[in-house]
């Protein structure tokens, strides 16, 4: 997958393309269906498969309100796109000027003259431009004028719910990572570089933790989780604590990962944390036995997690 900022940078130059366009936050099952469809249509007709998306996310630039935390950052989005093997991703810098552009100008310049679109595939609720004027109906009209067809793909339903970025966000924020997984088609994952923490884990508690320098925006509810910790491509069974470590009165949200039966120094390495299941809420331990109570609790969390890792349904 070539990643380009302008249609003319795609090599060799496009003669015809099957295109999908969207924000694709989460690259969830609904988006995956679009990506698969773009690839198969392109193959069938001898077109090139192109994904068009924006950075920053249009909402981030346009709304005064606080935007929701995004499920995927651009870098992760591109990695996920690549697994669906489009020929190119056109990553357009989203600007105020672009937001003001009449939909027809955008379609003509980018899709028609730029990408030579022959077939455009969009999600069931997709619309772009000022006042969402660039909707399915308008695109179909423009398709007649500029000689491309438009296909709107029905939403993916899982257990009677429409797969949507909003639903996934709600589930993850509620800690229900187990329910978010089928909608995403993968475990909800955050990544971070392992950095030195307070050094309490190993010395004080006997459970050393990798503390992550976080880059993501969306975090599961505070609490304790069974996770797969990926070091490069190796999945290691682990437990993670997301929270404020109330026993120690920390101020900022931390994600700490204790990898089971593991004693390597991994400072400076990147860890991907795949959330399997929430085990409990974070507790504040007080009194003279606070430390040993916390230790016992963590030992019991690990025992619960161990019984999960053998489950064939949660394999990485
Ligand atoms: N800290 C708390 O204050 N309350 C907890 O309930 C809690 N649960 C934890 C569960 C696990 C599996 C792990 C690895 C850590 C937990 N901690 C908890 C965090 C502990 O305070 C932390 O590891 C130390 O602060 C060392 O950095
Ligand atoms: Mg630590």
mmCIF file of C-alpha atoms and ligand atoms in Angstrom:
data_model
loop_
_atom_site.group_PDB
_atom_site.id
_atom_site.type_symbol
_atom_site.label_atom_id
_atom_site.label_comp_id
_atom_site.label_asym_id
_atom_site.label_seq_id
_atom_site.Cartn_x
_atom_site.Cartn_y
_atom_site.Cartn_z
ATOM 1 C CA UNK A 1 0.000 0.000 0.000
ATOM 2 C CA UNK A 2 1.466 3.313 -1.087
ATOM 3 C CA UNK A 3 0.686 6.209 1.250
ATOM 4 C CA UNK A 4 0.429 9.515 -0.580
ATOM 5 C CA UNK A 5 -0.766 13.045 0.132
ATOM 6 C CA UNK A 6 -1.677 13.822 -3.448
ATOM 7 C CA UNK A 7 -3.299 11.707 -6.188
ATOM 8 C CA UNK A 8 -0.448 12.479 -8.582
ATOM 9 C CA UNK A 9 2.042 10.789 -6.260
ATOM 10 C CA UNK A 10 0.504 7.370 -6.875
ATOM 11 C CA UNK A 11 2.709 5.188 -9.070
ATOM 12 C CA UNK A 12 2.259 4.151 -11.741
ATOM 13 C CA UNK A 13 -0.236 6.902 -12.580
ATOM 14 C CA UNK A 14 -3.836 5.793 -12.233
ATOM 15 C CA UNK A 15 -5.944 5.011 -15.279
ATOM 16 C CA UNK A 16 -8.974 3.999 -13.320
ATOM 17 C CA UNK A 17 -9.730 3.373 -9.685
ATOM 18 C CA UNK A 18 -12.201 1.864 -7.311
ATOM 19 C CA UNK A 19 -12.289 4.220 -4.341
ATOM 20 C CA UNK A 20 -13.643 4.291 -0.828
ATOM 21 C CA UNK A 21 -13.685 7.441 1.233
ATOM 22 C CA UNK A 22 -14.285 8.017 4.914
ATOM 23 C CA UNK A 23 -12.876 8.769 8.310
ATOM 24 C CA UNK A 24 -12.725 5.120 9.293
ATOM 25 C CA UNK A 25 -12.229 5.703 13.013
ATOM 26 C CA UNK A 26 -11.545 2.296 14.485
ATOM 27 C CA UNK A 27 -11.232 0.540 11.114
ATOM 28 C CA UNK A 28 -14.010 -1.664 12.478
ATOM 29 C CA UNK A 29 -15.996 -4.501 10.887
ATOM 30 C CA UNK A 30 -18.110 -2.047 8.881
ATOM 31 C CA UNK A 31 -15.019 -0.329 7.510
ATOM 32 C CA UNK A 32 -13.379 -3.685 6.897
ATOM 33 C CA UNK A 33 -16.314 -4.660 4.731
ATOM 34 C CA UNK A 34 -15.784 -1.510 2.626
ATOM 35 C CA UNK A 35 -12.066 -2.175 2.333
ATOM 36 C CA UNK A 36 -12.642 -5.773 1.272
ATOM 37 C CA UNK A 37 -15.255 -4.678 -1.244
ATOM 38 C CA UNK A 38 -12.936 -2.051 -2.768
ATOM 39 C CA UNK A 39 -10.246 -4.670 -3.243
ATOM 40 C CA UNK A 40 -12.529 -7.250 -4.822
ATOM 41 C CA UNK A 41 -14.290 -4.752 -7.132
ATOM 42 C CA UNK A 42 -10.946 -3.362 -8.233
ATOM 43 C CA UNK A 43 -9.650 -6.848 -8.994
ATOM 44 C CA UNK A 44 -12.786 -7.748 -10.883
ATOM 45 C CA UNK A 45 -12.602 -4.718 -13.183
ATOM 46 C CA UNK A 46 -8.869 -4.201 -13.377
ATOM 47 C CA UNK A 47 -9.005 -0.945 -11.422
ATOM 48 C CA UNK A 48 -6.647 0.139 -8.712
ATOM 49 C CA UNK A 49 -8.015 0.099 -5.161
ATOM 50 C CA UNK A 50 -7.675 3.403 -3.325
ATOM 51 C CA UNK A 51 -8.690 4.443 0.195
ATOM 52 C CA UNK A 52 -9.179 8.152 0.795
ATOM 53 C CA UNK A 53 -9.078 9.517 4.317
ATOM 54 C CA UNK A 54 -8.272 12.697 6.169
ATOM 55 C CA UNK A 55 -5.822 13.907 8.750
ATOM 56 C CA UNK A 56 -6.593 15.471 11.109
ATOM 57 C CA UNK A 57 -10.033 13.951 11.551
ATOM 58 C CA UNK A 58 -12.460 16.598 10.169
ATOM 59 C CA UNK A 59 -14.352 16.758 13.482
ATOM 60 C CA UNK A 60 -11.167 17.745 15.287
ATOM 61 C CA UNK A 61 -10.735 20.736 13.044
ATOM 62 C CA UNK A 62 -14.327 21.774 12.701
ATOM 63 C CA UNK A 63 -16.149 21.437 15.988
ATOM 64 C CA UNK A 64 -15.785 23.827 18.861
ATOM 65 C CA UNK A 65 -17.072 21.127 21.162
ATOM 66 C CA UNK A 66 -14.794 18.525 22.618
ATOM 67 C CA UNK A 67 -14.544 15.680 20.121
ATOM 68 C CA UNK A 68 -14.804 12.089 21.292
ATOM 69 C CA UNK A 69 -11.538 10.260 21.862
ATOM 70 C CA UNK A 70 -10.647 8.542 18.627
ATOM 71 C CA UNK A 71 -10.353 4.768 18.532
ATOM 72 C CA UNK A 72 -7.452 4.732 16.125
ATOM 73 C CA UNK A 73 -4.783 7.342 15.518
ATOM 74 C CA UNK A 74 -3.740 7.933 11.917
ATOM 75 C CA UNK A 75 -0.636 5.771 12.123
ATOM 76 C CA UNK A 76 -2.605 2.764 13.394
ATOM 77 C CA UNK A 77 -5.356 3.397 10.862
ATOM 78 C CA UNK A 78 -2.813 3.186 8.037
ATOM 79 C CA UNK A 79 -1.409 -0.068 9.415
ATOM 80 C CA UNK A 80 -4.894 -1.541 9.571
ATOM 81 C CA UNK A 81 -5.757 -0.355 6.046
ATOM 82 C CA UNK A 82 -2.625 -2.027 4.761
ATOM 83 C CA UNK A 83 -3.844 -5.433 5.966
ATOM 84 C CA UNK A 84 -6.695 -5.153 3.425
ATOM 85 C CA UNK A 85 -4.216 -4.636 0.597
ATOM 86 C CA UNK A 86 -5.454 -1.544 -1.205
ATOM 87 C CA UNK A 87 -2.976 -0.237 -3.787
ATOM 88 C CA UNK A 88 -2.879 3.184 -2.204
ATOM 89 C CA UNK A 89 -4.110 5.306 0.637
ATOM 90 C CA UNK A 90 -4.611 8.960 -0.199
ATOM 91 C CA UNK A 91 -4.181 10.712 3.137
ATOM 92 C CA UNK A 92 -5.477 14.240 2.604
ATOM 93 C CA UNK A 93 -4.566 17.012 4.958
ATOM 94 C CA UNK A 94 -7.892 18.292 6.158
ATOM 95 C CA UNK A 95 -8.037 22.081 6.141
ATOM 96 C CA UNK A 96 -10.670 24.767 6.675
ATOM 97 C CA UNK A 97 -10.438 25.513 2.963
ATOM 98 C CA UNK A 98 -11.274 21.892 2.156
ATOM 99 C CA UNK A 99 -14.212 22.009 4.552
ATOM 100 C CA UNK A 100 -15.621 25.012 2.716
ATOM 101 C CA UNK A 101 -15.168 23.499 -0.741
ATOM 102 C CA UNK A 102 -18.418 22.664 -2.581
ATOM 103 C CA UNK A 103 -18.736 18.866 -2.804
ATOM 104 C CA UNK A 104 -18.696 18.946 -6.584
ATOM 105 C CA UNK A 105 -15.303 20.688 -6.638
ATOM 106 C CA UNK A 106 -13.857 18.094 -4.291
ATOM 107 C CA UNK A 107 -15.277 15.234 -6.332
ATOM 108 C CA UNK A 108 -14.043 16.677 -9.621
ATOM 109 C CA UNK A 109 -10.561 17.618 -8.425
ATOM 110 C CA UNK A 110 -9.725 14.714 -6.148
ATOM 111 C CA UNK A 111 -11.837 11.772 -7.210
ATOM 112 C CA UNK A 112 -12.350 12.361 -10.932
ATOM 113 C CA UNK A 113 -9.293 14.237 -12.201
ATOM 114 C CA UNK A 114 -6.997 13.036 -9.421
ATOM 115 C CA UNK A 115 -7.907 9.391 -8.928
ATOM 116 C CA UNK A 116 -9.883 8.710 -12.115
ATOM 117 C CA UNK A 117 -12.568 7.077 -10.063
ATOM 118 C CA UNK A 118 -14.775 4.585 -11.909
ATOM 119 C CA UNK A 119 -16.500 3.119 -8.882
ATOM 120 C CA UNK A 120 -16.990 4.741 -5.492
ATOM 121 C CA UNK A 121 -17.938 2.716 -2.430
ATOM 122 C CA UNK A 122 -19.235 4.452 0.688
ATOM 123 C CA UNK A 123 -20.598 3.431 4.052
ATOM 124 C CA UNK A 124 -24.327 3.576 4.743
ATOM 125 C CA UNK A 125 -24.138 6.881 6.625
ATOM 126 C CA UNK A 126 -21.311 8.637 4.840
ATOM 127 C CA UNK A 127 -21.580 12.267 3.767
ATOM 128 C CA UNK A 128 -18.891 14.886 3.470
ATOM 129 C CA UNK A 129 -18.498 18.614 3.036
ATOM 130 C CA UNK A 130 -20.323 21.613 4.393
ATOM 131 C CA UNK A 131 -23.672 20.593 5.920
ATOM 132 C CA UNK A 132 -22.950 16.999 4.847
ATOM 133 C CA UNK A 133 -24.058 17.957 1.365
ATOM 134 C CA UNK A 134 -21.817 15.321 -0.228
ATOM 135 C CA UNK A 135 -24.206 12.448 0.462
ATOM 136 C CA UNK A 136 -25.107 9.330 -1.498
ATOM 137 C CA UNK A 137 -27.756 11.088 -3.586
ATOM 138 C CA UNK A 138 -25.478 13.917 -4.624
ATOM 139 C CA UNK A 139 -22.572 11.551 -5.295
ATOM 140 C CA UNK A 140 -24.827 9.450 -7.522
ATOM 141 C CA UNK A 141 -25.775 12.577 -9.494
ATOM 142 C CA UNK A 142 -22.126 13.553 -9.828
ATOM 143 C CA UNK A 143 -21.356 10.011 -10.896
ATOM 144 C CA UNK A 144 -23.692 10.384 -13.857
ATOM 145 C CA UNK A 145 -22.042 13.644 -14.804
ATOM 146 C CA UNK A 146 -18.445 12.436 -14.405
ATOM 147 C CA UNK A 147 -18.875 8.816 -15.359
ATOM 148 C CA UNK A 148 -18.500 6.759 -12.203
ATOM 149 C CA UNK A 149 -20.868 4.532 -10.287
ATOM 150 C CA UNK A 150 -21.616 4.815 -6.582
ATOM 151 C CA UNK A 151 -22.337 1.958 -4.240
ATOM 152 C CA UNK A 152 -23.613 2.383 -0.715
ATOM 153 C CA UNK A 153 -22.874 -0.572 1.519
ATOM 154 C CA UNK A 154 -25.319 -1.623 4.246
ATOM 155 C CA UNK A 155 -24.051 -1.534 7.819
ATOM 156 C CA UNK A 156 -22.619 -4.652 9.399
ATOM 157 C CA UNK A 157 -24.837 -6.012 12.160
ATOM 158 C CA UNK A 158 -23.463 -8.019 15.046
ATOM 159 C CA UNK A 159 -25.891 -9.433 17.556
ATOM 160 C CA UNK A 160 -28.592 -7.002 16.435
ATOM 161 C CA UNK A 161 -26.460 -3.905 16.758
ATOM 162 C CA UNK A 162 -25.076 -1.790 13.960
ATOM 163 C CA UNK A 163 -21.307 -1.753 14.106
ATOM 164 C CA UNK A 164 -20.331 1.882 14.575
ATOM 165 C CA UNK A 165 -17.417 3.851 15.950
ATOM 166 C CA UNK A 166 -19.755 5.434 18.496
ATOM 167 C CA UNK A 167 -20.888 2.063 19.850
ATOM 168 C CA UNK A 168 -17.313 0.811 20.068
ATOM 169 C CA UNK A 169 -16.252 3.931 21.961
ATOM 170 C CA UNK A 170 -19.103 3.455 24.434
ATOM 171 C CA UNK A 171 -18.222 -0.173 25.037
ATOM 172 C CA UNK A 172 -14.522 0.499 25.488
ATOM 173 C CA UNK A 173 -15.123 3.426 27.828
ATOM 174 C CA UNK A 174 -17.466 1.243 29.877
ATOM 175 C CA UNK A 175 -14.688 -1.356 30.137
ATOM 176 C CA UNK A 176 -16.639 -3.875 28.083
ATOM 177 C CA UNK A 177 -13.676 -4.736 25.884
ATOM 178 C CA UNK A 178 -15.062 -8.252 25.504
ATOM 179 C CA UNK A 179 -18.131 -6.903 23.676
ATOM 180 C CA UNK A 180 -16.090 -4.386 21.654
ATOM 181 C CA UNK A 181 -13.928 -7.117 20.173
ATOM 182 C CA UNK A 182 -16.362 -8.620 17.623
ATOM 183 C CA UNK A 183 -17.305 -5.128 16.424
ATOM 184 C CA UNK A 184 -13.655 -4.258 15.900
ATOM 185 C CA UNK A 185 -12.709 -7.635 14.524
ATOM 186 C CA UNK A 186 -9.721 -7.569 16.874
ATOM 187 C CA UNK A 187 -8.937 -6.825 20.493
ATOM 188 C CA UNK A 188 -9.091 -3.190 21.490
ATOM 189 C CA UNK A 189 -5.430 -2.227 21.641
ATOM 190 C CA UNK A 190 -3.364 0.618 22.999
ATOM 191 C CA UNK A 191 0.320 1.015 22.467
ATOM 192 C CA UNK A 192 3.105 2.720 24.297
ATOM 193 C CA UNK A 193 6.794 2.764 24.975
ATOM 194 C CA UNK A 194 7.889 1.156 28.219
ATOM 195 C CA UNK A 195 9.347 3.780 30.501
ATOM 196 C CA UNK A 196 10.622 3.805 34.061
ATOM 197 C CA UNK A 197 7.763 4.105 36.571
ATOM 198 C CA UNK A 198 7.813 4.569 40.311
ATOM 199 C CA UNK A 199 9.661 1.264 40.735
ATOM 200 C CA UNK A 200 7.122 0.225 43.323
ATOM 201 C CA UNK A 201 5.832 -2.767 41.425
ATOM 202 C CA UNK A 202 8.837 -5.062 41.607
ATOM 203 C CA UNK A 203 10.492 -3.909 44.803
ATOM 204 C CA UNK A 204 7.485 -3.213 46.959
ATOM 205 C CA UNK A 205 4.858 -5.588 45.664
ATOM 206 C CA UNK A 206 6.747 -8.357 43.916
ATOM 207 C CA UNK A 207 4.828 -7.753 40.689
ATOM 208 C CA UNK A 208 7.030 -5.701 38.374
ATOM 209 C CA UNK A 209 5.040 -3.683 35.840
ATOM 210 C CA UNK A 210 5.868 -2.121 32.517
ATOM 211 C CA UNK A 211 4.649 1.466 32.604
ATOM 212 C CA UNK A 212 3.616 2.819 29.250
ATOM 213 C CA UNK A 213 4.127 6.244 27.767
ATOM 214 C CA UNK A 214 0.721 6.477 26.198
ATOM 215 C CA UNK A 215 -0.121 7.760 22.744
ATOM 216 C CA UNK A 216 -3.742 6.688 22.325
ATOM 217 C CA UNK A 217 -6.809 8.796 23.077
ATOM 218 C CA UNK A 218 -9.308 6.126 24.041
ATOM 219 C CA UNK A 219 -8.822 4.027 27.156
ATOM 220 C CA UNK A 220 -10.968 1.336 28.688
ATOM 221 C CA UNK A 221 -12.592 2.206 32.007
ATOM 222 C CA UNK A 222 -10.159 2.203 34.916
ATOM 223 C CA UNK A 223 -9.700 -1.225 36.415
ATOM 224 C CA UNK A 224 -7.813 -4.466 36.031
ATOM 225 C CA UNK A 225 -7.770 -6.426 32.778
ATOM 226 C CA UNK A 226 -6.495 -9.658 31.348
ATOM 227 C CA UNK A 227 -4.469 -8.659 28.266
ATOM 228 C CA UNK A 228 -2.140 -9.930 25.618
ATOM 229 C CA UNK A 229 1.047 -7.864 25.681
ATOM 230 C CA UNK A 230 2.677 -7.860 22.277
ATOM 231 C CA UNK A 231 6.428 -7.360 22.140
ATOM 232 C CA UNK A 232 7.019 -7.130 18.397
ATOM 233 C CA UNK A 233 5.020 -10.137 17.215
ATOM 234 C CA UNK A 234 5.185 -12.198 20.393
ATOM 235 C CA UNK A 235 1.977 -12.318 22.425
ATOM 236 C CA UNK A 236 2.629 -12.612 26.141
ATOM 237 C CA UNK A 237 -0.111 -13.274 28.697
ATOM 238 C CA UNK A 238 -0.358 -10.357 31.094
ATOM 239 C CA UNK A 239 -2.542 -8.381 33.480
ATOM 240 C CA UNK A 240 -2.921 -4.630 33.200
ATOM 241 C CA UNK A 241 -4.035 -1.992 35.622
ATOM 242 C CA UNK A 242 -5.512 1.172 34.143
ATOM 243 C CA UNK A 243 -5.988 3.873 36.678
ATOM 244 C CA UNK A 244 -4.669 6.284 39.184
ATOM 245 C CA UNK A 245 -3.168 3.782 41.635
ATOM 246 C CA UNK A 246 -5.363 5.107 44.460
ATOM 247 C CA UNK A 247 -3.375 3.221 47.069
ATOM 248 C CA UNK A 248 -0.414 5.420 46.164
ATOM 249 C CA UNK A 249 -2.375 8.558 45.230
ATOM 250 C CA UNK A 250 -1.053 9.128 41.700
ATOM 251 C CA UNK A 251 -2.520 12.012 39.726
ATOM 252 C CA UNK A 252 -2.405 10.895 36.115
ATOM 253 C CA UNK A 253 -3.913 7.937 34.336
ATOM 254 C CA UNK A 254 -1.435 5.134 33.929
ATOM 255 C CA UNK A 255 -1.477 1.826 32.135
ATOM 256 C CA UNK A 256 0.767 -0.685 33.854
ATOM 257 C CA UNK A 257 1.328 -4.162 32.543
ATOM 258 C CA UNK A 258 2.569 -7.110 34.548
ATOM 259 C CA UNK A 259 3.653 -9.828 32.132
ATOM 260 C CA UNK A 260 3.271 -13.299 33.632
ATOM 261 C CA UNK A 261 6.399 -15.382 34.189
ATOM 262 C CA UNK A 262 8.601 -12.782 32.584
ATOM 263 C CA UNK A 263 11.818 -11.219 33.812
ATOM 264 C CA UNK A 264 13.339 -9.357 30.884
ATOM 265 C CA UNK A 265 14.285 -5.708 30.865
ATOM 266 C CA UNK A 266 12.087 -4.109 28.205
ATOM 267 C CA UNK A 267 12.614 -0.409 28.905
ATOM 268 C CA UNK A 268 12.453 1.600 25.721
ATOM 269 C CA UNK A 269 10.578 -1.056 23.763
ATOM 270 C CA UNK A 270 7.106 -0.634 22.310
ATOM 271 C CA UNK A 271 4.326 -2.677 23.787
ATOM 272 C CA UNK A 272 0.917 -3.272 22.237
ATOM 273 C CA UNK A 273 -1.670 -4.065 24.878
ATOM 274 C CA UNK A 274 -4.670 -6.046 23.627
ATOM 275 C CA UNK A 275 -7.556 -5.967 26.097
ATOM 276 C CA UNK A 276 -9.260 -9.308 26.557
ATOM 277 C CA UNK A 277 -11.515 -8.868 29.562
ATOM 278 C CA UNK A 278 -12.082 -6.554 32.493
ATOM 279 C CA UNK A 279 -11.594 -8.385 35.767
ATOM 280 C CA UNK A 280 -12.499 -5.771 38.384
ATOM 281 C CA UNK A 281 -12.481 -2.101 39.406
ATOM 282 C CA UNK A 282 -9.431 -0.449 40.850
ATOM 283 C CA UNK A 283 -9.507 -0.429 44.631
ATOM 284 C CA UNK A 284 -7.958 1.779 47.236
ATOM 285 C CA UNK A 285 -6.229 -0.286 49.872
ATOM 286 C CA UNK A 286 -5.752 1.399 53.256
ATOM 287 C CA UNK A 287 -4.524 0.605 56.711
ATOM 288 C CA UNK A 288 -1.425 -1.185 57.976
ATOM 289 C CA UNK A 289 -2.009 -4.173 55.681
ATOM 290 C CA UNK A 290 -2.630 -2.123 52.525
ATOM 291 C CA UNK A 291 0.426 -3.456 50.743
ATOM 292 C CA UNK A 292 -0.088 -7.113 51.527
ATOM 293 C CA UNK A 293 -3.806 -6.797 50.715
ATOM 294 C CA UNK A 294 -2.937 -5.291 47.336
ATOM 295 C CA UNK A 295 -0.408 -8.095 46.750
ATOM 296 C CA UNK A 296 -3.002 -10.734 47.537
ATOM 297 C CA UNK A 297 -5.486 -9.041 45.266
ATOM 298 C CA UNK A 298 -2.977 -8.942 42.380
ATOM 299 C CA UNK A 299 -2.119 -12.604 42.933
ATOM 300 C CA UNK A 300 -5.788 -13.456 42.706
ATOM 301 C CA UNK A 301 -6.155 -11.297 39.528
ATOM 302 C CA UNK A 302 -3.316 -13.271 37.983
ATOM 303 C CA UNK A 303 -4.979 -16.557 38.885
ATOM 304 C CA UNK A 304 -8.237 -15.409 37.265
ATOM 305 C CA UNK A 305 -6.363 -14.263 34.167
ATOM 306 C CA UNK A 306 -4.435 -17.542 33.891
ATOM 307 C CA UNK A 307 -7.654 -19.464 33.635
ATOM 308 C CA UNK A 308 -8.670 -17.233 30.696
ATOM 309 C CA UNK A 309 -5.508 -17.537 28.616
ATOM 310 C CA UNK A 310 -6.212 -21.192 27.917
ATOM 311 C CA UNK A 311 -9.644 -20.358 26.427
ATOM 312 C CA UNK A 312 -9.558 -21.025 22.668
ATOM 313 C CA UNK A 313 -11.890 -18.046 22.054
ATOM 314 C CA UNK A 314 -9.456 -15.445 23.276
ATOM 315 C CA UNK A 315 -6.281 -16.538 21.530
ATOM 316 C CA UNK A 316 -4.270 -13.683 19.981
HETATM 317 N N1 LIG B 1 -3.195 -0.196 42.609
HETATM 318 C C1 LIG B 1 -4.204 0.217 43.384
HETATM 319 O O1 LIG B 1 -4.068 1.233 44.039
HETATM 320 N N2 LIG B 1 -5.386 -0.475 43.431
HETATM 321 C C2 LIG B 1 -5.588 -1.605 42.730
HETATM 322 O O2 LIG B 1 -6.684 -2.168 42.791
HETATM 323 C C3 LIG B 1 -4.516 -2.081 41.917
HETATM 324 N N3 LIG B 1 -4.648 -3.220 41.196
HETATM 325 C C4 LIG B 1 -3.595 -3.669 40.439
HETATM 326 C C5 LIG B 1 -3.727 -4.830 39.693
HETATM 327 C C6 LIG B 1 -2.700 -5.302 38.911
HETATM 328 C C7 LIG B 1 -2.878 -6.566 38.133
HETATM 329 C C8 LIG B 1 -1.480 -4.583 38.852
HETATM 330 C C9 LIG B 1 -0.344 -5.055 38.006
HETATM 331 C C10 LIG B 1 -1.351 -3.423 39.577
HETATM 332 C C11 LIG B 1 -2.389 -2.952 40.373
HETATM 333 N N4 LIG B 1 -2.280 -1.788 41.139
HETATM 334 C C12 LIG B 1 -3.319 -1.337 41.890
HETATM 335 C C13 LIG B 1 -1.183 -0.891 40.839
HETATM 336 C C14 LIG B 1 -0.097 -0.892 41.805
HETATM 337 O O3 LIG B 1 -0.432 0.184 42.628
HETATM 338 C C15 LIG B 1 1.127 -0.592 40.959
HETATM 339 O O4 LIG B 1 1.525 -1.698 40.279
HETATM 340 C C16 LIG B 1 2.208 -0.008 41.767
HETATM 341 O O5 LIG B 1 1.875 1.343 41.950
HETATM 342 C C17 LIG B 1 3.532 -0.069 41.065
HETATM 343 O O6 LIG B 1 3.656 0.892 40.076
HETATM 344 MG MG1 LIG B 2 6.001 -0.336 37.106
#
